[in-house]
Amino acid sequence: MFKNTRMLAEAGIMVGLALALWYFNAGQLPQGGSISLQMLPLLVFALRWGAGPGIVVGMAYGFLHSLQDMFVLHPLQYLLDYPIAFGLIGLAGLVKNLRVNRVVSILLAIAILVSGVIIFHYTMVSTAEVKTQITQLEQQLLVASPDEKPELEEELQDLKSKAQFFPVGGYVVLASSVIAFLAICYGSWKRTYATPVELGALLGGAGRFLSHFLSGYVFFSQYAPEGMNPWVYSLVVNFLVVAPSTLLALVIILIIWRPLEKAANVNSD
């Protein structure tokens, strides 16, 4: 009974804290979304209480967060971008009682690093294609009629914005994969506690990313520049939001987890 009461109390505190932390964000990114520490309380709760409670609390937060920052094109898109996306952060709780071999952790870290390099490469290739489209569009503008120019100018402005945005996204993907690699290696070799929190945080972040990624591909692929694979577009746009938020939370969790665990054990005695 005490544990259930305590869990409910922590759930309320963590949801409230996540709602508050969202306001301290890095501002809206050009393609939507923002970088903040809103994931931190949700990850901590899931790591402490497990995947089931973590998913429920994440979904509750997703519904409430939608009242803070709602953008809806379709009911399914709403579910994917809010309750499901934040509910899947609770997957971090799957590692609560997990014991992971160091070799497995290192192999996972290498896979993440290699994936980041591959995504970075495709992002740079796509950026080059966008720049080619910009050149072609500028040439079309020179011979366009007055009626055609407004539409072409709007398209050109959009492409220029994406030409600036995607290289940044590519470097964020690369940097995030390197940081994730280092965090997993550090966690697996230097960890002084049983729970592999670094894997849990990345798993929760991956769950949120997957939901946003599917939403982006299904409902926002029309915003991808001509010639760019919508999968790549959705991947880069959503990775740029989720990866920094996840890694910020991960770094803080690696710092606070040991004292947090000690405090929780003392209070439970």
Short mmCIF file of C-alpha atoms in Angstrom, two decimals:
data_model
loop_
_atom_site.label_atom_id
_atom_site.label_comp_id
_atom_site.label_asym_id
_atom_site.label_seq_id
_atom_site.Cartn_x
_atom_site.Cartn_y
_atom_site.Cartn_z
CA MET A 1 0.00 0.00 0.00
CA PHE A 2 2.80 2.38 0.92
CA LYS A 3 4.59 1.69 -2.35
CA ASN A 4 1.44 2.32 -4.39
CA THR A 5 0.80 5.59 -2.58
CA ARG A 6 4.40 6.62 -3.01
CA MET A 7 4.35 5.73 -6.70
CA LEU A 8 1.21 7.79 -7.29
CA ALA A 9 2.71 10.72 -5.42
CA GLU A 10 5.90 10.51 -7.47
CA ALA A 11 3.86 10.22 -10.66
CA GLY A 12 2.05 13.47 -9.92
CA ILE A 13 5.28 15.24 -9.02
CA MET A 14 7.10 14.01 -12.12
CA VAL A 15 4.27 14.96 -14.49
CA GLY A 16 4.07 18.41 -12.93
CA LEU A 17 7.84 18.81 -13.14
CA ALA A 18 7.88 17.72 -16.79
CA LEU A 19 5.15 20.23 -17.63
CA ALA A 20 7.16 22.98 -15.93
CA LEU A 21 10.47 22.01 -17.56
CA TRP A 22 8.95 22.25 -21.03
CA TYR A 23 8.66 26.01 -20.59
CA PHE A 24 12.45 26.22 -20.21
CA ASN A 25 13.13 25.11 -23.76
CA ALA A 26 15.56 26.20 -26.43
CA GLY A 27 12.79 27.71 -28.54
CA GLN A 28 10.83 26.31 -31.45
CA LEU A 29 12.93 24.73 -34.18
CA PRO A 30 12.24 25.75 -37.81
CA GLN A 31 10.51 22.46 -38.63
CA GLY A 32 8.63 22.25 -35.32
CA GLY A 33 9.40 20.86 -31.88
CA SER A 34 11.70 22.14 -29.16
CA ILE A 35 14.61 20.92 -27.05
CA SER A 36 13.99 20.80 -23.31
CA LEU A 37 14.38 18.68 -20.18
CA GLN A 38 10.75 17.57 -20.11
CA MET A 39 11.84 13.96 -20.64
CA LEU A 40 14.02 13.88 -17.51
CA PRO A 41 11.28 13.36 -14.88
CA LEU A 42 9.49 10.83 -17.08
CA LEU A 43 12.67 8.81 -17.58
CA VAL A 44 13.52 8.89 -13.88
CA PHE A 45 10.03 7.71 -12.97
CA ALA A 46 10.14 4.85 -15.49
CA LEU A 47 13.60 3.77 -14.35
CA ARG A 48 12.42 3.71 -10.75
CA TRP A 49 9.03 2.05 -11.16
CA GLY A 50 9.24 0.05 -14.38
CA ALA A 51 7.84 0.15 -17.89
CA GLY A 52 4.13 -0.27 -17.09
CA PRO A 53 3.78 2.68 -14.71
CA GLY A 54 6.24 4.64 -16.84
CA ILE A 55 4.13 4.24 -19.97
CA VAL A 56 0.91 5.21 -18.17
CA VAL A 57 2.50 8.31 -16.63
CA GLY A 58 4.10 9.24 -19.95
CA MET A 59 0.74 9.01 -21.72
CA ALA A 60 -0.88 11.15 -19.04
CA TYR A 61 1.84 13.72 -19.54
CA GLY A 62 1.37 13.55 -23.32
CA PHE A 63 -2.31 14.43 -23.00
CA LEU A 64 -1.56 17.33 -20.65
CA HIS A 65 1.39 18.53 -22.72
CA SER A 66 -0.84 18.73 -25.79
CA LEU A 67 -2.72 21.50 -24.00
CA GLN A 68 0.56 23.43 -23.77
CA ASP A 69 1.68 23.03 -27.36
CA MET A 70 -0.94 21.45 -29.61
CA PHE A 71 -0.59 21.03 -33.36
CA VAL A 72 -3.09 18.60 -34.86
CA LEU A 73 -3.71 17.58 -38.45
CA HIS A 74 -5.39 14.24 -37.79
CA PRO A 75 -6.54 12.24 -34.73
CA LEU A 76 -3.90 9.56 -35.37
CA GLN A 77 -1.20 12.21 -35.71
CA TYR A 78 -2.32 13.64 -32.36
CA LEU A 79 -2.01 10.23 -30.71
CA LEU A 80 1.41 9.57 -32.25
CA ASP A 81 2.86 12.97 -31.36
CA TYR A 82 1.46 13.27 -27.85
CA PRO A 83 0.19 10.35 -25.70
CA ILE A 84 1.93 7.56 -27.62
CA ALA A 85 5.23 9.40 -28.11
CA PHE A 86 5.54 10.37 -24.46
CA GLY A 87 4.07 7.10 -23.27
CA LEU A 88 6.84 5.21 -25.05
CA ILE A 89 9.39 7.08 -22.94
CA GLY A 90 8.21 4.65 -20.27
CA LEU A 91 10.03 1.86 -22.14
CA ALA A 92 13.05 3.06 -20.19
CA GLY A 93 11.59 1.06 -17.31
CA LEU A 94 12.30 -2.21 -19.13
CA VAL A 95 15.85 -2.06 -17.77
CA LYS A 96 14.72 -1.75 -14.13
CA ASN A 97 15.69 -5.31 -13.25
CA LEU A 98 17.92 -5.93 -16.25
CA ARG A 99 21.53 -6.99 -15.98
CA VAL A 100 23.43 -6.29 -19.19
CA ASN A 101 26.73 -7.84 -20.19
CA ARG A 102 29.39 -5.23 -20.90
CA VAL A 103 30.15 -6.71 -24.31
CA VAL A 104 26.50 -6.35 -25.33
CA SER A 105 26.51 -2.72 -24.21
CA ILE A 106 29.66 -1.96 -26.19
CA LEU A 107 28.26 -3.64 -29.33
CA LEU A 108 25.09 -1.57 -28.97
CA ALA A 109 27.17 1.57 -28.59
CA ILE A 110 29.10 0.76 -31.77
CA ALA A 111 25.85 0.10 -33.67
CA ILE A 112 24.49 3.50 -32.59
CA LEU A 113 27.70 5.23 -33.64
CA VAL A 114 27.75 3.57 -37.07
CA SER A 115 24.06 4.39 -37.59
CA GLY A 116 24.75 8.02 -36.76
CA VAL A 117 27.56 8.19 -39.32
CA ILE A 118 25.33 6.65 -42.01
CA ILE A 119 22.47 9.05 -41.28
CA PHE A 120 24.90 11.97 -41.32
CA HIS A 121 26.13 10.90 -44.76
CA TYR A 122 22.61 10.71 -46.20
CA THR A 123 21.75 14.08 -44.66
CA MET A 124 24.72 15.72 -46.36
CA VAL A 125 23.81 14.09 -49.69
CA SER A 126 20.22 15.30 -49.34
CA THR A 127 21.43 18.80 -48.53
CA ALA A 128 23.45 18.86 -51.74
CA GLU A 129 20.33 17.84 -53.68
CA VAL A 130 18.34 20.66 -52.05
CA LYS A 131 21.01 23.18 -53.05
CA THR A 132 20.79 21.93 -56.63
CA GLN A 133 17.03 22.48 -56.53
CA ILE A 134 17.59 26.02 -55.23
CA THR A 135 19.84 26.81 -58.18
CA GLN A 136 17.27 25.44 -60.62
CA LEU A 137 14.46 27.38 -58.97
CA GLU A 138 16.44 30.62 -59.07
CA GLN A 139 16.89 30.13 -62.80
CA GLN A 140 13.15 29.52 -63.22
CA LEU A 141 12.42 32.74 -61.37
CA LEU A 142 14.39 34.73 -63.92
CA VAL A 143 12.01 33.73 -66.71
CA ALA A 144 8.82 33.25 -64.67
CA SER A 145 5.71 35.30 -65.31
CA PRO A 146 4.44 37.71 -62.63
CA ASP A 147 1.68 35.25 -61.74
CA GLU A 148 4.15 32.40 -61.21
CA LYS A 149 6.71 34.34 -59.20
CA PRO A 150 4.94 34.45 -55.78
CA GLU A 151 4.58 30.66 -55.65
CA LEU A 152 8.15 30.09 -56.85
CA GLU A 153 9.52 32.61 -54.35
CA GLU A 154 7.68 30.90 -51.52
CA GLU A 155 9.04 27.52 -52.58
CA LEU A 156 12.54 28.99 -52.89
CA GLN A 157 12.37 30.44 -49.39
CA ASP A 158 11.27 27.09 -48.01
CA LEU A 159 14.13 25.29 -49.75
CA LYS A 160 16.68 27.80 -48.48
CA SER A 161 15.41 27.29 -44.94
CA LYS A 162 15.79 23.54 -45.31
CA ALA A 163 19.23 23.90 -46.88
CA GLN A 164 20.32 25.63 -43.67
CA PHE A 165 18.40 23.31 -41.37
CA PHE A 166 19.50 19.91 -42.67
CA PRO A 167 23.27 20.34 -42.27
CA VAL A 168 22.63 21.35 -38.66
CA GLY A 169 20.43 18.30 -38.27
CA GLY A 170 23.12 16.08 -39.74
CA TYR A 171 25.76 17.34 -37.34
CA VAL A 172 23.35 16.97 -34.42
CA VAL A 173 22.73 13.36 -35.45
CA LEU A 174 26.47 12.71 -35.65
CA ALA A 175 27.22 14.44 -32.35
CA SER A 176 24.33 12.67 -30.64
CA SER A 177 25.52 9.26 -31.80
CA VAL A 178 29.02 10.01 -30.49
CA ILE A 179 27.67 11.17 -27.12
CA ALA A 180 25.39 8.13 -26.90
CA PHE A 181 28.37 5.89 -27.71
CA LEU A 182 30.45 7.48 -24.96
CA ALA A 183 27.57 7.42 -22.45
CA ILE A 184 26.92 3.72 -22.98
CA CYS A 185 30.62 2.90 -22.73
CA TYR A 186 30.95 4.98 -19.58
CA GLY A 187 27.84 3.49 -18.05
CA SER A 188 28.82 -0.09 -18.80
CA TRP A 189 32.40 0.17 -17.51
CA LYS A 190 32.14 2.72 -14.69
CA ARG A 191 28.65 2.09 -13.38
CA THR A 192 28.51 1.66 -9.60
CA TYR A 193 24.81 0.75 -9.56
CA ALA A 194 22.93 -2.22 -10.95
CA THR A 195 20.34 -0.58 -13.22
CA PRO A 196 21.74 0.22 -16.70
CA VAL A 197 20.17 3.67 -16.71
CA GLU A 198 22.07 4.79 -19.81
CA LEU A 199 20.42 2.03 -21.84
CA GLY A 200 17.04 2.81 -20.31
CA ALA A 201 17.26 6.49 -21.16
CA LEU A 202 18.24 5.72 -24.75
CA LEU A 203 15.45 3.15 -25.02
CA GLY A 204 12.90 5.68 -23.79
CA GLY A 205 14.24 8.26 -26.21
CA ALA A 206 14.10 5.75 -29.05
CA GLY A 207 10.46 4.99 -28.24
CA ARG A 208 9.51 8.65 -28.37
CA PHE A 209 11.50 9.15 -31.57
CA LEU A 210 9.84 6.20 -33.30
CA SER A 211 6.37 7.60 -32.66
CA HIS A 212 7.28 11.10 -33.87
CA PHE A 213 9.10 9.58 -36.84
CA LEU A 214 6.02 7.64 -37.98
CA SER A 215 3.85 10.71 -37.53
CA GLY A 216 6.28 12.80 -39.56
CA TYR A 217 6.44 10.30 -42.38
CA VAL A 218 2.68 9.76 -42.62
CA PHE A 219 1.41 13.29 -42.01
CA PHE A 220 4.25 15.70 -42.80
CA SER A 221 6.12 14.10 -45.70
CA GLN A 222 4.73 16.74 -48.08
CA TYR A 223 7.13 19.22 -46.46
CA ALA A 224 10.17 17.21 -47.57
CA PRO A 225 12.15 18.93 -50.35
CA GLU A 226 11.66 17.49 -53.81
CA GLY A 227 13.96 14.55 -54.32
CA MET A 228 14.49 13.94 -50.60
CA ASN A 229 13.24 10.63 -49.27
CA PRO A 230 10.39 11.38 -46.81
CA TRP A 231 11.85 8.78 -44.45
CA VAL A 232 15.11 10.74 -44.33
CA TYR A 233 13.24 14.01 -43.88
CA SER A 234 11.19 12.71 -40.97
CA LEU A 235 14.22 11.01 -39.44
CA VAL A 236 16.37 14.15 -39.45
CA VAL A 237 13.64 16.54 -38.32
CA ASN A 238 12.54 14.38 -35.40
CA PHE A 239 16.01 13.24 -34.45
CA LEU A 240 17.05 16.87 -34.14
CA VAL A 241 14.37 17.33 -31.48
CA VAL A 242 14.44 14.02 -29.61
CA ALA A 243 18.17 13.22 -29.57
CA PRO A 244 19.39 16.38 -27.78
CA SER A 245 16.50 16.20 -25.31
CA THR A 246 17.27 12.55 -24.56
CA LEU A 247 21.00 13.11 -24.20
CA LEU A 248 20.56 16.12 -21.93
CA ALA A 249 18.36 14.00 -19.68
CA LEU A 250 20.82 11.10 -19.88
CA VAL A 251 23.78 13.19 -18.74
CA ILE A 252 21.82 14.46 -15.74
CA ILE A 253 20.59 10.95 -14.90
CA LEU A 254 24.17 9.61 -14.93
CA ILE A 255 25.08 12.34 -12.43
CA ILE A 256 22.10 12.09 -10.07
CA TRP A 257 21.17 8.41 -10.21
CA ARG A 258 23.48 7.13 -7.49
CA PRO A 259 22.50 9.75 -4.87
CA LEU A 260 18.87 9.45 -5.95
CA GLU A 261 18.99 5.69 -5.47
CA LYS A 262 20.57 6.08 -2.03
CA ALA A 263 17.94 8.61 -0.96
CA ALA A 264 15.14 6.35 -2.17
CA ASN A 265 16.55 3.38 -0.26
CA VAL A 266 16.84 5.42 2.93
CA ASN A 267 13.27 6.69 2.65
CA SER A 268 11.92 3.21 1.99
CA ASP A 269 13.44 1.78 5.16
#
